Backbone as JSON, one array per atom type, in Angstrom:
{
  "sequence": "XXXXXXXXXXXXXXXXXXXXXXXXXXXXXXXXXXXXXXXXXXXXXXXXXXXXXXXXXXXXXXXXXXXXXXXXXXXXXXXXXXXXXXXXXXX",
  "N": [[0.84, -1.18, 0.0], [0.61, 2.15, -0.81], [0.39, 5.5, 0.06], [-0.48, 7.37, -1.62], [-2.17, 7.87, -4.62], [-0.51, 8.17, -6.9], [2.2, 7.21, -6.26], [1.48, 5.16, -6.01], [1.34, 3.78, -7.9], [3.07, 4.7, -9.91], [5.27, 3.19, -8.67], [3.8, 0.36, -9.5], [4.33, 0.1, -11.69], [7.08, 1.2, -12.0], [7.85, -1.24, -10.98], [7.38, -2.85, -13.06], [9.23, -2.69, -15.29], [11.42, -3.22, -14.23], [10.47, -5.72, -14.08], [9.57, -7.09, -11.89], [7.57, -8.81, -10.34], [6.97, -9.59, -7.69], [7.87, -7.63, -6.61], [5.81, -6.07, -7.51], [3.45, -6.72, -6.47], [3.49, -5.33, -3.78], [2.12, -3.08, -3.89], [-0.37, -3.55, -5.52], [-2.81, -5.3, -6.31], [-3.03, -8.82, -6.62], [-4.23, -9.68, -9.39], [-4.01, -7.1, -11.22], [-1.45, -7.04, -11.78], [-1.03, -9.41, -12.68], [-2.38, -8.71, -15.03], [-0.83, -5.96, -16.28], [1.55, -7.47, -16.51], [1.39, -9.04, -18.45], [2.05, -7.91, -20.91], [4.9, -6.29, -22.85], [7.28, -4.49, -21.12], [7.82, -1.35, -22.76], [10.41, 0.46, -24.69], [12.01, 2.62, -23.81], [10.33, 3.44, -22.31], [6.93, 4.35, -20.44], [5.35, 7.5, -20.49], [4.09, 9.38, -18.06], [1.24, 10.5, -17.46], [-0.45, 11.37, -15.58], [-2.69, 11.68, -12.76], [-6.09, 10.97, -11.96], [-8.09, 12.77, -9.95], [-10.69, 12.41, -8.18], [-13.72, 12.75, -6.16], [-14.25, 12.48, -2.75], [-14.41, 8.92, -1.44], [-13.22, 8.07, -3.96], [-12.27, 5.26, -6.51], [-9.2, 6.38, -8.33], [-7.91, 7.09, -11.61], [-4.64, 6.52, -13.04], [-2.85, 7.48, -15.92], [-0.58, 6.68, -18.52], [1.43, 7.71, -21.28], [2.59, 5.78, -24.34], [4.19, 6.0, -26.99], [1.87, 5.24, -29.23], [0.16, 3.63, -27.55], [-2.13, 3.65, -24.58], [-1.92, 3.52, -21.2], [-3.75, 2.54, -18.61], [-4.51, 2.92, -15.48], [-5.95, 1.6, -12.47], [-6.45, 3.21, -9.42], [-7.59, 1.82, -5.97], [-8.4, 3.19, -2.98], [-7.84, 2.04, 0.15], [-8.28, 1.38, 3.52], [-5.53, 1.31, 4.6], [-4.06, 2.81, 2.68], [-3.31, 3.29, -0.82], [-3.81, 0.89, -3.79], [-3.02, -0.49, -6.52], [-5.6, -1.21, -8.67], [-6.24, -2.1, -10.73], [-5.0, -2.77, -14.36], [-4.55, -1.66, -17.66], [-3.85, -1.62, -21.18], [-4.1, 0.03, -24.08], [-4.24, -0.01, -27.61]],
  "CA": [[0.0, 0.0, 0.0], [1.16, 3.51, -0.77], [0.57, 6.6, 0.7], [-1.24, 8.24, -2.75], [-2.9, 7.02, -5.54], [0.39, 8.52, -7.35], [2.62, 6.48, -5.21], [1.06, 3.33, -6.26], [0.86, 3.8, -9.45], [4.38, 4.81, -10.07], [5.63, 1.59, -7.89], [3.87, -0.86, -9.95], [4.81, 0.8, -13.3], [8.77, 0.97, -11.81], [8.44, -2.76, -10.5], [6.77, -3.27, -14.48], [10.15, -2.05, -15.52], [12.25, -4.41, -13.44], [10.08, -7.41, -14.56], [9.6, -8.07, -10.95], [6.4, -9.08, -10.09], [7.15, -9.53, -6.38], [7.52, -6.13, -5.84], [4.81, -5.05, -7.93], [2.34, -7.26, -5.42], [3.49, -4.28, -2.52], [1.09, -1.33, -4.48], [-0.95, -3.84, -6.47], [-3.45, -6.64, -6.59], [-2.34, -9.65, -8.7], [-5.27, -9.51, -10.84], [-3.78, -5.76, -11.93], [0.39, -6.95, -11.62], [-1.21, -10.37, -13.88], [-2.56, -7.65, -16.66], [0.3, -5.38, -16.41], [2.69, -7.89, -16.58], [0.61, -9.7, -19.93], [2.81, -6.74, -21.58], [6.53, -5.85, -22.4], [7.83, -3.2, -21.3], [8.23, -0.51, -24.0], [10.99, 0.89, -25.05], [12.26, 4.11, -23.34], [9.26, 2.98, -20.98], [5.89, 5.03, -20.79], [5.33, 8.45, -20.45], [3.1, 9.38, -16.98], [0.28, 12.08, -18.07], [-0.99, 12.1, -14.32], [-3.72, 11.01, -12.14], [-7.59, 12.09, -11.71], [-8.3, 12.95, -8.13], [-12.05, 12.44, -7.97], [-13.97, 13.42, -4.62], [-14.48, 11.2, -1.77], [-13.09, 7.44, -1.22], [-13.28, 6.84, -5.37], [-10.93, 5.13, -7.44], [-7.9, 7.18, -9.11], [-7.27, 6.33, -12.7], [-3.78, 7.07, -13.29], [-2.46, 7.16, -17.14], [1.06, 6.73, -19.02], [1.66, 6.95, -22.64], [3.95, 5.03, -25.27], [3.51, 5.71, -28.5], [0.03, 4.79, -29.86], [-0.37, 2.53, -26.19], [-2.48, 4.19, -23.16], [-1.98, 2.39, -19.77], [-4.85, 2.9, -17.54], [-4.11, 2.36, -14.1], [-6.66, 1.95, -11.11], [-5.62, 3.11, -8.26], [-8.18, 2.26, -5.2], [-8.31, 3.76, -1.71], [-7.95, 1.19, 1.31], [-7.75, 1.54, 5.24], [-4.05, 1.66, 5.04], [-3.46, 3.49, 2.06], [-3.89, 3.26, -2.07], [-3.31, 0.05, -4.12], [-3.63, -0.56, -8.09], [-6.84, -2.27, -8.6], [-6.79, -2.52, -12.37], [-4.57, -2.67, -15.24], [-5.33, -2.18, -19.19], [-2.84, -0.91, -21.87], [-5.07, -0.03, -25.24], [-3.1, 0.61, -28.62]],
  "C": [[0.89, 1.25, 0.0], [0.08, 4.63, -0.27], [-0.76, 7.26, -0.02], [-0.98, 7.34, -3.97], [-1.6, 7.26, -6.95], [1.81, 7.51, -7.2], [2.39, 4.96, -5.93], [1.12, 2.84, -7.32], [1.96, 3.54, -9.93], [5.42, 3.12, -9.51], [5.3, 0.57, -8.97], [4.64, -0.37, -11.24], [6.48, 0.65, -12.74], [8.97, -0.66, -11.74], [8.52, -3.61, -12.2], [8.57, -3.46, -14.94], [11.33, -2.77, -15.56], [11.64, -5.39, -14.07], [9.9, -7.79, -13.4], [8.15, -7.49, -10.48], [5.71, -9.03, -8.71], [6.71, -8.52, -5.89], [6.56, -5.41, -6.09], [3.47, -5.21, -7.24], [2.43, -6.04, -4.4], [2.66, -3.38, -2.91], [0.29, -2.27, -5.02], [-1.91, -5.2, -6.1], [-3.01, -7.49, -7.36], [-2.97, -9.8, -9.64], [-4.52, -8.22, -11.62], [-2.52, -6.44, -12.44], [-0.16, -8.04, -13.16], [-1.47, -9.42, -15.62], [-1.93, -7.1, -17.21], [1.41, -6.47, -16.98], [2.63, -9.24, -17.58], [1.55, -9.11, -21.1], [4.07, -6.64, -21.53], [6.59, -4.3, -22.07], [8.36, -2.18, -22.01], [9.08, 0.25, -23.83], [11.06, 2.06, -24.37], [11.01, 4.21, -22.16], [8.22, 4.19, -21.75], [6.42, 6.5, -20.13], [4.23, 8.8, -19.07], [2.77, 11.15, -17.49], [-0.21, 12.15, -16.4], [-2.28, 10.87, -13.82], [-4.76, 12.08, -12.04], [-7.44, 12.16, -9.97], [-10.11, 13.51, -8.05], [-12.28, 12.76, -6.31], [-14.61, 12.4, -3.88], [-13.35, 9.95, -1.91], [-13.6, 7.08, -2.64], [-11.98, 6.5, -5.9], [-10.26, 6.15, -8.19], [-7.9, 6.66, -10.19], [-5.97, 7.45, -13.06], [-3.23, 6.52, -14.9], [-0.94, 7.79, -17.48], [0.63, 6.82, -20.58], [2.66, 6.3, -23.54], [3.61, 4.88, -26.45], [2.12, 6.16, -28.69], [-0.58, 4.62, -28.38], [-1.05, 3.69, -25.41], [-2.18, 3.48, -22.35], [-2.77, 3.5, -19.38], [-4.49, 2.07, -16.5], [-5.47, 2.86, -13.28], [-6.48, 1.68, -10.35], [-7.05, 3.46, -6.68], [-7.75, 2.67, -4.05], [-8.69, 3.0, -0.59], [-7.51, 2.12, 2.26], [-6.77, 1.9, 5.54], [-3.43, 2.33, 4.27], [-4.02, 2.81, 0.05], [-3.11, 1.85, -2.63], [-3.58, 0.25, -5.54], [-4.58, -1.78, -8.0], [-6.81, -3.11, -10.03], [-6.04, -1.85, -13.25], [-4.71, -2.8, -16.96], [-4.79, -1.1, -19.75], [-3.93, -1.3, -23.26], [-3.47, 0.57, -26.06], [-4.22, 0.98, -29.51]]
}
């Protein structure tokens, strides 16, 4: 769990990076790390456009780009802090 929905986001996307899966479980669900990590890692990596910051306890979607690719990241809001819920790279 991280801190901010920023935080979490960034983490799995760095662990993406590495190829390590391990670490990407610490910010992430494995349903998300399994989706994410369906994917290579592109070249010169992605580009991070930012996160929404909706109002109340909602999900974050945080986005990267590469190229053509989007990554959509969801980043929910637990008890102890933010995790990635949900991963999905469109081209």
């Amino acid at each position: 769990m991280a801190p901010t929905s920023s935080q979490a986001a960034y983490a799995i996307v760095g662990a993406w990076s590495e190829g390590n899966r391990k670490l990407a479980l610490a910010d992430a669900t494995p349903s998300a790390v399994s989706a994410l990590f369906a994917h290579a890692y592109p070249p010169g990596g992605p580009q991070y456009r930012g996160c929404s910051s909706p109002p109340g306890n909602q999900p974050s979607i945080c986005v990267w780009r590469s190229g053509n690719a989007l990554l959509s990241l969801t980043v929910s809001p637990f008890p102890k802090g933010w995790a990635v819920t949900g991963a999905q790279l469109e081209n």
